[in-house]
XYZ file of C-alpha atoms in Angstrom:
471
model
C -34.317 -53.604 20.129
C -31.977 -56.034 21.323
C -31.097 -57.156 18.205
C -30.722 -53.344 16.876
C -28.186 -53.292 19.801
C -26.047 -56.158 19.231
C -25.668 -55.845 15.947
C -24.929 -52.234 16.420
C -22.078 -53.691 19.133
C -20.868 -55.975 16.727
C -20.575 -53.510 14.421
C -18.494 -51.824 16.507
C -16.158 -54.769 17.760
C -15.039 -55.123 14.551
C -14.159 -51.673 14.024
C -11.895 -51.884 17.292
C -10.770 -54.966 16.077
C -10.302 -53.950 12.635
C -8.740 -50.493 13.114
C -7.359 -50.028 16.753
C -3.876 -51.564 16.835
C -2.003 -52.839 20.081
C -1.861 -50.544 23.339
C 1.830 -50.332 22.470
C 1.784 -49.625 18.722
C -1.198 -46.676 19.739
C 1.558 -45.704 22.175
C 4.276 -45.157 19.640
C 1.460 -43.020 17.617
C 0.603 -41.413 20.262
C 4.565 -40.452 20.984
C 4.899 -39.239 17.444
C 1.880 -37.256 17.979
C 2.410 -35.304 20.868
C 6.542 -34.741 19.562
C 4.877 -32.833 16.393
C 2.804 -30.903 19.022
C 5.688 -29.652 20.752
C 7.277 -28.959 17.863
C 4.268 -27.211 16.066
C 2.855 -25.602 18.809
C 5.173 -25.345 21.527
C 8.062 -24.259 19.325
C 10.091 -26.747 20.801
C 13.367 -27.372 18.819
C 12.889 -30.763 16.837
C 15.829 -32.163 18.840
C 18.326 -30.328 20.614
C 17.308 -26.640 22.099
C 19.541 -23.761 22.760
C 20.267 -25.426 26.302
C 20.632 -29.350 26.864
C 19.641 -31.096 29.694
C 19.666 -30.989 32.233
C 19.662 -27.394 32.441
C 17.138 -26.598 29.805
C 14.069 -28.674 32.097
C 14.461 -25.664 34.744
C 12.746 -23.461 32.474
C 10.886 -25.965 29.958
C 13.004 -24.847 26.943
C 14.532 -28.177 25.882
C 13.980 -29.504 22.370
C 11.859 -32.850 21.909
C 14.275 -35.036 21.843
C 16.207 -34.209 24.765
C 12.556 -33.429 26.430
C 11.735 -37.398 25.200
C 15.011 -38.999 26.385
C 14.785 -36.962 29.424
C 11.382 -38.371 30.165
C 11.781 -41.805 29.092
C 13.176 -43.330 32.702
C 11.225 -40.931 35.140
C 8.551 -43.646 35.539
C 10.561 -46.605 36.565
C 9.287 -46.489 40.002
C 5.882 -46.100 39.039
C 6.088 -48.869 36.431
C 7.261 -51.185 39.374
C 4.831 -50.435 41.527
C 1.898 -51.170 38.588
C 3.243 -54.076 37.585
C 3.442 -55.276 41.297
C -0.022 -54.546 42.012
C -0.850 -56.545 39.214
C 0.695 -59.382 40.441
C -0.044 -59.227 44.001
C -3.807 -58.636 43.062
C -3.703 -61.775 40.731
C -2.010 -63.881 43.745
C -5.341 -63.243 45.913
C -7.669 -63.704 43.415
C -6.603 -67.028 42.854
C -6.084 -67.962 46.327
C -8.414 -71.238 47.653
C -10.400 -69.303 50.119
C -11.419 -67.029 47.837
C -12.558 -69.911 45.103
C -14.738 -71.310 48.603
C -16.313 -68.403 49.117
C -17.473 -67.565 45.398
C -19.037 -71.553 45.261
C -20.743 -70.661 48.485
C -22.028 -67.305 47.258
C -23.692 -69.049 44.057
C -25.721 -70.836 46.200
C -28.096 -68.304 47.024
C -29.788 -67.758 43.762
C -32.843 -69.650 42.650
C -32.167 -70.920 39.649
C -36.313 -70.322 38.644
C -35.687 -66.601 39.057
C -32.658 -65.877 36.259
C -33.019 -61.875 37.351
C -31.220 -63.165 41.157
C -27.838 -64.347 39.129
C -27.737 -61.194 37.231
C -28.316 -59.043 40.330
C -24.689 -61.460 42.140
C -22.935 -61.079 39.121
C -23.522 -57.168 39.196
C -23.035 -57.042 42.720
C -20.298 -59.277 42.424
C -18.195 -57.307 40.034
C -19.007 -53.899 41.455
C -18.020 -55.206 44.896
C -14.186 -56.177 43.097
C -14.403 -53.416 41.102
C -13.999 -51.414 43.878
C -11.398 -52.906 46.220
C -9.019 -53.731 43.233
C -9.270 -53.861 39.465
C -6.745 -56.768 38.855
C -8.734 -58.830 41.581
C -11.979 -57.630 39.503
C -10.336 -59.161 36.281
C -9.349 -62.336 38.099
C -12.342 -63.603 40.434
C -15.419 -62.495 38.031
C -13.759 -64.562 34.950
C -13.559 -67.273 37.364
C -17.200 -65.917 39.094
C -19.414 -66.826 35.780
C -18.974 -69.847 35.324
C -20.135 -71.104 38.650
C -23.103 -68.787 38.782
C -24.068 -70.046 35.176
C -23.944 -73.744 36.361
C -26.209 -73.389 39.377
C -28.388 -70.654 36.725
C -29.501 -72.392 33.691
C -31.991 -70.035 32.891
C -30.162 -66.828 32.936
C -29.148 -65.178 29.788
C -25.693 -65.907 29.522
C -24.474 -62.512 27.668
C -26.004 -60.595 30.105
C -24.286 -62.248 33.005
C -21.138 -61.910 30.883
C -21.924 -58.173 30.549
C -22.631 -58.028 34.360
C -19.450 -59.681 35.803
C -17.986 -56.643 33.274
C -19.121 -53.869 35.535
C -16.350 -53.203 37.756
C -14.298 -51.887 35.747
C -16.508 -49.981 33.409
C -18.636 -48.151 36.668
C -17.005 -48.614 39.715
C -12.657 -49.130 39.793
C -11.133 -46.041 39.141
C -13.599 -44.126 42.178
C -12.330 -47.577 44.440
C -9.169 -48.211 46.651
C -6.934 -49.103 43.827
C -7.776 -45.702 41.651
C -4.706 -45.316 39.838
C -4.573 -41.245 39.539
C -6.062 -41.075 43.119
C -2.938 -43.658 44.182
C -0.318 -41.735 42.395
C -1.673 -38.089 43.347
C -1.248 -39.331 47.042
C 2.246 -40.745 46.738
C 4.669 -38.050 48.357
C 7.531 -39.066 46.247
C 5.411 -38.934 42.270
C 6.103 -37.469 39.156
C 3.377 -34.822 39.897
C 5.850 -33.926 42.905
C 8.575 -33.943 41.273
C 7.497 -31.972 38.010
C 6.050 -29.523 40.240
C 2.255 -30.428 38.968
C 1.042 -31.168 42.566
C 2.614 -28.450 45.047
C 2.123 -31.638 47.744
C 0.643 -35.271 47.321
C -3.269 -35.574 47.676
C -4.480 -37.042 49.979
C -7.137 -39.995 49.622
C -9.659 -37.202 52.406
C -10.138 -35.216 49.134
C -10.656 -37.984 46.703
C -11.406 -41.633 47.013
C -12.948 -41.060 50.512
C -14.067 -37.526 49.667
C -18.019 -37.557 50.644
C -18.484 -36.569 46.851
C -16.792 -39.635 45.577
C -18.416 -42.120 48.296
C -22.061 -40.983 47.583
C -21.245 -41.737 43.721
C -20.114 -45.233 44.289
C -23.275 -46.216 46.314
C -25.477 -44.600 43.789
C -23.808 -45.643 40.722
C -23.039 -49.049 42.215
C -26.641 -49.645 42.948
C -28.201 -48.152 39.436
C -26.111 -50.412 37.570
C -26.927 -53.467 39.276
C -30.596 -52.491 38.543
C -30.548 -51.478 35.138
C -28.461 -54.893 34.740
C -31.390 -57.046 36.434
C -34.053 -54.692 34.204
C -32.064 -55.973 31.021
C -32.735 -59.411 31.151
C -34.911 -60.732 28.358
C -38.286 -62.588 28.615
C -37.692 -66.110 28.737
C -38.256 -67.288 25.184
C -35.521 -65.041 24.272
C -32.924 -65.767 26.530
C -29.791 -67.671 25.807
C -28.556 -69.651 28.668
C -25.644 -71.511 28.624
C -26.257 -75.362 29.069
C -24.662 -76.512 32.425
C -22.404 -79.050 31.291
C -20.823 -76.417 29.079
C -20.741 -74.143 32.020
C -19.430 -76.665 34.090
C -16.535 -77.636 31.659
C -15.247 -73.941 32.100
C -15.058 -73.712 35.735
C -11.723 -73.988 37.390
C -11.264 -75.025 41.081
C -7.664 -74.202 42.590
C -5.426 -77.191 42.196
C -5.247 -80.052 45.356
C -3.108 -79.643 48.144
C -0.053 -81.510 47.613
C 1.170 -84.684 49.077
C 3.792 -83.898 51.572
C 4.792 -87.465 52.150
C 6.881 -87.915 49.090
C 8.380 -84.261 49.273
C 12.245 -83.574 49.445
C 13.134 -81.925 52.525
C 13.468 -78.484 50.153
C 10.286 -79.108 48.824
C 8.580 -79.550 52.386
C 10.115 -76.162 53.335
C 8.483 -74.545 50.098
C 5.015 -76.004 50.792
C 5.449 -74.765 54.966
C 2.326 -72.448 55.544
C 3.977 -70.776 58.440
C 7.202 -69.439 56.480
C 4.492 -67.534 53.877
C 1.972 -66.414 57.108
C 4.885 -64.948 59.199
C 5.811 -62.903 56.288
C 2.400 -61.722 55.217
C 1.748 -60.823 58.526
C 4.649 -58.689 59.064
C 4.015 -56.698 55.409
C 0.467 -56.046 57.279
C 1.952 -55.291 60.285
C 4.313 -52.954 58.406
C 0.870 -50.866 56.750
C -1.038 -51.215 59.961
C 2.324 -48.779 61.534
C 1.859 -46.533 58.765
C -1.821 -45.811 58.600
C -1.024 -45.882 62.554
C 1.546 -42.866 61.632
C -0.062 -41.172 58.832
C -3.786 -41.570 58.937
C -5.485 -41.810 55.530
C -2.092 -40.569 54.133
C -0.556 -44.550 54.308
C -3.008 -45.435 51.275
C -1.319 -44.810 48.676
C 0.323 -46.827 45.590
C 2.906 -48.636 48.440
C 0.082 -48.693 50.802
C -2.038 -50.693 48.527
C 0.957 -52.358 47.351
C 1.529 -53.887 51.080
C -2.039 -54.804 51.496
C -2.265 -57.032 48.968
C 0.720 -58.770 48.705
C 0.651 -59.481 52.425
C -3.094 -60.521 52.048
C -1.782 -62.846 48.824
C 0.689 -64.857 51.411
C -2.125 -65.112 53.792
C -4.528 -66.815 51.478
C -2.439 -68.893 49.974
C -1.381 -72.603 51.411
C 2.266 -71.925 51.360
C 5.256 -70.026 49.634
C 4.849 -72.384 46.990
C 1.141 -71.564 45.471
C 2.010 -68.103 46.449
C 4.986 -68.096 44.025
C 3.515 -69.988 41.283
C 0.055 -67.679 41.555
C 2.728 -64.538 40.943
C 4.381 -66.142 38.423
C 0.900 -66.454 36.759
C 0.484 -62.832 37.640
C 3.750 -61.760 36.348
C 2.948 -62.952 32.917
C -0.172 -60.252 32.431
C 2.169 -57.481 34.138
C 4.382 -57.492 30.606
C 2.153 -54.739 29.071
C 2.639 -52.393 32.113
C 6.245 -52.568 31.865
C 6.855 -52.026 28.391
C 4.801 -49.190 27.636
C 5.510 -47.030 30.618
C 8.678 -45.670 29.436
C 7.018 -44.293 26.242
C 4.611 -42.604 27.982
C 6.816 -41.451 30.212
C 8.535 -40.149 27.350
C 5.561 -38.447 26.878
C 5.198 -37.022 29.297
C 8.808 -35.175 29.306
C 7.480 -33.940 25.951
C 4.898 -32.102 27.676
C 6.658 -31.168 30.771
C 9.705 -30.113 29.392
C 8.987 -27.970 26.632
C 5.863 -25.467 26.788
C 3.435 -27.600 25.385
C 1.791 -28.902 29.069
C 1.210 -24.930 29.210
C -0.235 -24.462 25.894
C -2.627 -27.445 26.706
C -3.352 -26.204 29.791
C -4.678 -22.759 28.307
C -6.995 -24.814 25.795
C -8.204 -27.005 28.349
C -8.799 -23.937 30.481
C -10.681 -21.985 27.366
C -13.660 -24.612 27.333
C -16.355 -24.308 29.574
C -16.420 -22.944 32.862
C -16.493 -24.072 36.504
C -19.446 -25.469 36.585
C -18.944 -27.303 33.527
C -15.143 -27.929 33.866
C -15.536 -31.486 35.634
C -17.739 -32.518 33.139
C -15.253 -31.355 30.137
C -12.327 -33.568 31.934
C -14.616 -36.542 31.893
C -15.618 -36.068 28.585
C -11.902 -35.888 27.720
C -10.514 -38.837 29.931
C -13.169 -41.511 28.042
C -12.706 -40.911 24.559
C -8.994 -40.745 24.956
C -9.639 -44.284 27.042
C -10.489 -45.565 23.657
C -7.244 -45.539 22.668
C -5.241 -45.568 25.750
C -7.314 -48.283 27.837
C -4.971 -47.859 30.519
C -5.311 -45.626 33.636
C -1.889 -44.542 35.013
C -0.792 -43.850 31.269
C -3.803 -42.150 31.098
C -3.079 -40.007 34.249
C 0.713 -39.146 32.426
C -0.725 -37.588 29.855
C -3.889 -35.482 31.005
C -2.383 -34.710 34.320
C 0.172 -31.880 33.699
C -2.652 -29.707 31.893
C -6.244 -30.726 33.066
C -5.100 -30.170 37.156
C -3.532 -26.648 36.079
C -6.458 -25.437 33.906
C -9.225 -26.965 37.183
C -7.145 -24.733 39.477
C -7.657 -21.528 37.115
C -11.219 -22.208 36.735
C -10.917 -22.930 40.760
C -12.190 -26.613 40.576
C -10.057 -28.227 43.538
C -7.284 -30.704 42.476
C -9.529 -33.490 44.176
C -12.499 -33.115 41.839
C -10.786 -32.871 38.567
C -8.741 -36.162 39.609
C -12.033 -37.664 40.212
C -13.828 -36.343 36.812
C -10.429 -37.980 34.910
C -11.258 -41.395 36.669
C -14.782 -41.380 36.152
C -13.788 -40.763 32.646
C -11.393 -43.192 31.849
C -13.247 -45.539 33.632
C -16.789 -45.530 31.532
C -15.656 -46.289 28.128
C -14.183 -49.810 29.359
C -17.603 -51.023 28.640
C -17.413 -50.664 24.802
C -13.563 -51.013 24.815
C -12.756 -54.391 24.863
C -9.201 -54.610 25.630
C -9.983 -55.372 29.508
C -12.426 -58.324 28.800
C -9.953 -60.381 27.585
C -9.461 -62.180 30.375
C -13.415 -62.391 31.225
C -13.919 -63.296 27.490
C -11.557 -65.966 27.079
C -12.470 -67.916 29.985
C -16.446 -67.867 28.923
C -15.667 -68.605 25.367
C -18.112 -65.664 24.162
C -17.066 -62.743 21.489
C -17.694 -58.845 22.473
C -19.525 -58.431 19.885
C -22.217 -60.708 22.083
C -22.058 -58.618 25.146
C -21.596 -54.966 23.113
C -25.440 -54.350 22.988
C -25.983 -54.813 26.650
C -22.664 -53.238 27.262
C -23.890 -49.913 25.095
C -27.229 -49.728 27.278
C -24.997 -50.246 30.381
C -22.417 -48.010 29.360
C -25.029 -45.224 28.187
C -27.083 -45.655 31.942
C -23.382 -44.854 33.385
C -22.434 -42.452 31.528
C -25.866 -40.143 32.022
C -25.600 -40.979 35.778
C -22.122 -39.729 36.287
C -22.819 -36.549 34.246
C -25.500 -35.419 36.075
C -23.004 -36.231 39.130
C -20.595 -33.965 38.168
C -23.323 -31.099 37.344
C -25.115 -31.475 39.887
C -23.117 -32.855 43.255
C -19.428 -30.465 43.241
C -19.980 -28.615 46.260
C -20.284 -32.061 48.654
C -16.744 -32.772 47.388
């Protein structure tokens, strides 16, 4: 069976590989596609409409291209605030205490029992997962390695598969949810294009009792199916421990002050980058003072983690260089948001959101609605692996056709993350990092990664069928 599995998963690696392009090229498809929509079946004007902007987006009547240029910059302060997360996130993750505290945590396995690593690494990763999907990326790529040196019996694909987790079961329903985030952000596009009559609060999804209950359940069924997958030991494949030790990378030494320019000293001084991280706590510790659960959203998070990042780190200058590290993964983020915000004037300013909306609204019912949106949100994952350009899209239809089948705004969000979410695990455009750092190909992980992915899946739809009225 396992071998059925992988080769089914490599089978299907290489047809991502083979025939799924870059997230940006997929995003200029998906641009063309959605401007013949609102030309086809919105009746949008190919370009210009009967009125230009800006008058025309009062009443949805512009033609595609003014309804695509008009879109094109209404993201910009959502695209910063990504791409600072991102970097931020990466800054703690790579932070010394953290690397202390992951050595010290490998330590309690028994290396005789190879089931113990797989049940940290799950743990592990679904623990990230949850309080920040860039941090996720970061700490379990760096994670692996040590568990597989102190673990030379344990399967090494299935540890690989493991420390993959978080973000195929657990992110999107965890504090750094990015439709949750943005649906709570007074200011959003959802405000501002009148999809959200007022931001959502976090009460009604993240920390909903619904949501909660799912990421204790889920979080602990994956971690067990993920122990129950590891082989017999004859056909295990552990990796040897001077490999594994080859591939694990401490933080760099302090630095030698003594030969230090006087600029230099001030760059390296701890207390410059600690007086500032505690004010930008300070600074979210007034607002959730102020606002209540209302402070955690995408600035909220924002705050936490980049004053958390200067407290971690020895001084302003492993701070800087950690962000500078960070910066380079944040390119993606910033050079695809303004097609899909382009999209997304395509299907706010014309009629084709409503159109959408009316389909949407025609399947199922709701009971079944939530289920319909999560069915949605992961195959459309496939191709648009991202979750806030995710959100751009499905947002202006799926939260107008939940309100006419009277699903609140706060479960349909959730359904969408769930969603987008699950299909991570055969998608493997967010295990780069985790695969580059262990050396092994997807292809190696896919079978365990379909039997995870299949276990998640099932769990969450009988979630969403069966739990709706404790949300």
């Amino acid at each position: 069976m396992d071998k059925q599995l992988a080769r089914l998963g490599s089978r299907l690696t290489g047809f991502t590989v083979r025939w799924v392009p870059d997230a940006w090229v997929v995003a200029v498809g998906l641009t063309v596609v959605v401007w013949l929509l609102a030309i086809l079946v919105a009746d949008a004007a190919p370009f210009v409409g009967d009125t230009a902007l800006p008058a025309c987006a009062k009443d949805r009547s512009c033609g595609a291209f003014d309804a695509w240029s008009g879109g094109i910059w209404r993201l910009l302060k959502l695209t910063s605030q990504f791409a600072l997360a991102l970097v931020t996130a990466q800054a703690c993750a790579t932070s010394r205490p953290l690397y202390a505290l992951m050595d010290r945590l490998s330590r309690l396995t028994d290396a005789e029992r190879p089931q113990q690593a797989i049940v940290l690494m799950a743990t592990f990763s679904v623990v990230t997962g949850y309080l920040n999907w860039a941090v996720n990326l970061v700490l379990c790529a760096t994670f692996v390695p040590i568990v597989a040196a102190r673990n030379p019996k344990t399967d090494f694909r299935l540890l690989v598969a493991s420390a993959y987790l978080g973000l195929g079961a657990i992110w999107h329903a965890g504090l750094s949810g990015s439709a949750p985030l943005i649906a709570a952000t007074p200011d959003s596009f959802l405000i501002k294009q009148g999809v959200l009559a007022a931001p959502l609060p976090i009460t009604e999804t993240l920390f909903a009792p619904f949501n909660l209950l799912y990421v204790l359940v889920l979080g602990a069924f994956v971690v067990v199916v993920a122990r129950a997958l590891h082989p017999e030991a004859a056909d295990a494949r552990p990796l040897a421990v001077d490999k594994a030790r080859a591939l694990v990378r401490p933080p760099a030494p302090r630095p030698d002050t003594a030969h230090m320019t006087p600029a230099q000293r001030v760059d390296n001084l701890r207390l410059l980058s600690f007086s500032v991280g505690v004010a930008v706590l300070g600074y979210l510790a007034m607002r959730f003072w102020r606002e209540g659960a209302g402070g955690w959203d995408i600035d909220g998070y924002n705050a936490a983690f980049l004053g958390l990042g200067l407290l971690l780190h020895d001084s302003p200058r492993t701070f800087l260089d950690a962000c500078e590290h960070g910066a380079r993964n944040a390119w993606g983020i910033i050079v695809q948001f303004p097609l899909y915000a382009g999209i997304f004037g395509l299907m706010t300013l014309t009629p084709l959101a409503m159109h959408m909306t009316d389909w949407v609204a025609a399947i199922g019912s709701g009971e079944t609605y939530p289920m319909v949106v999560y069915l949605l949100s992961a195959a459309v994952n496939y191709l648009v692996p991202s979750g806030g350009s995710q959100w751009v899209i499905e947002a202006p239809y799926i939260l107008e056709a939940g309100a006419r089948h009277g699903v609140p705004h706060g479960l349909t969000t959730m359904a969408f993350a769930y969603g987008d979410m699950s299909t991570n695990l055969i998608q493997p455009f967010w295990a780069i990092p985790l695969l580059s750092v262990t050396g092994v190909a997807f292809g190696e992980i896919m079978g365990y990664c379909l039997l995870l992915f299949a276990a998640c899946s099932g769990a969450t739809l009988f979630a969403l069928w069966a739990l709706p009225q404790l949300f």
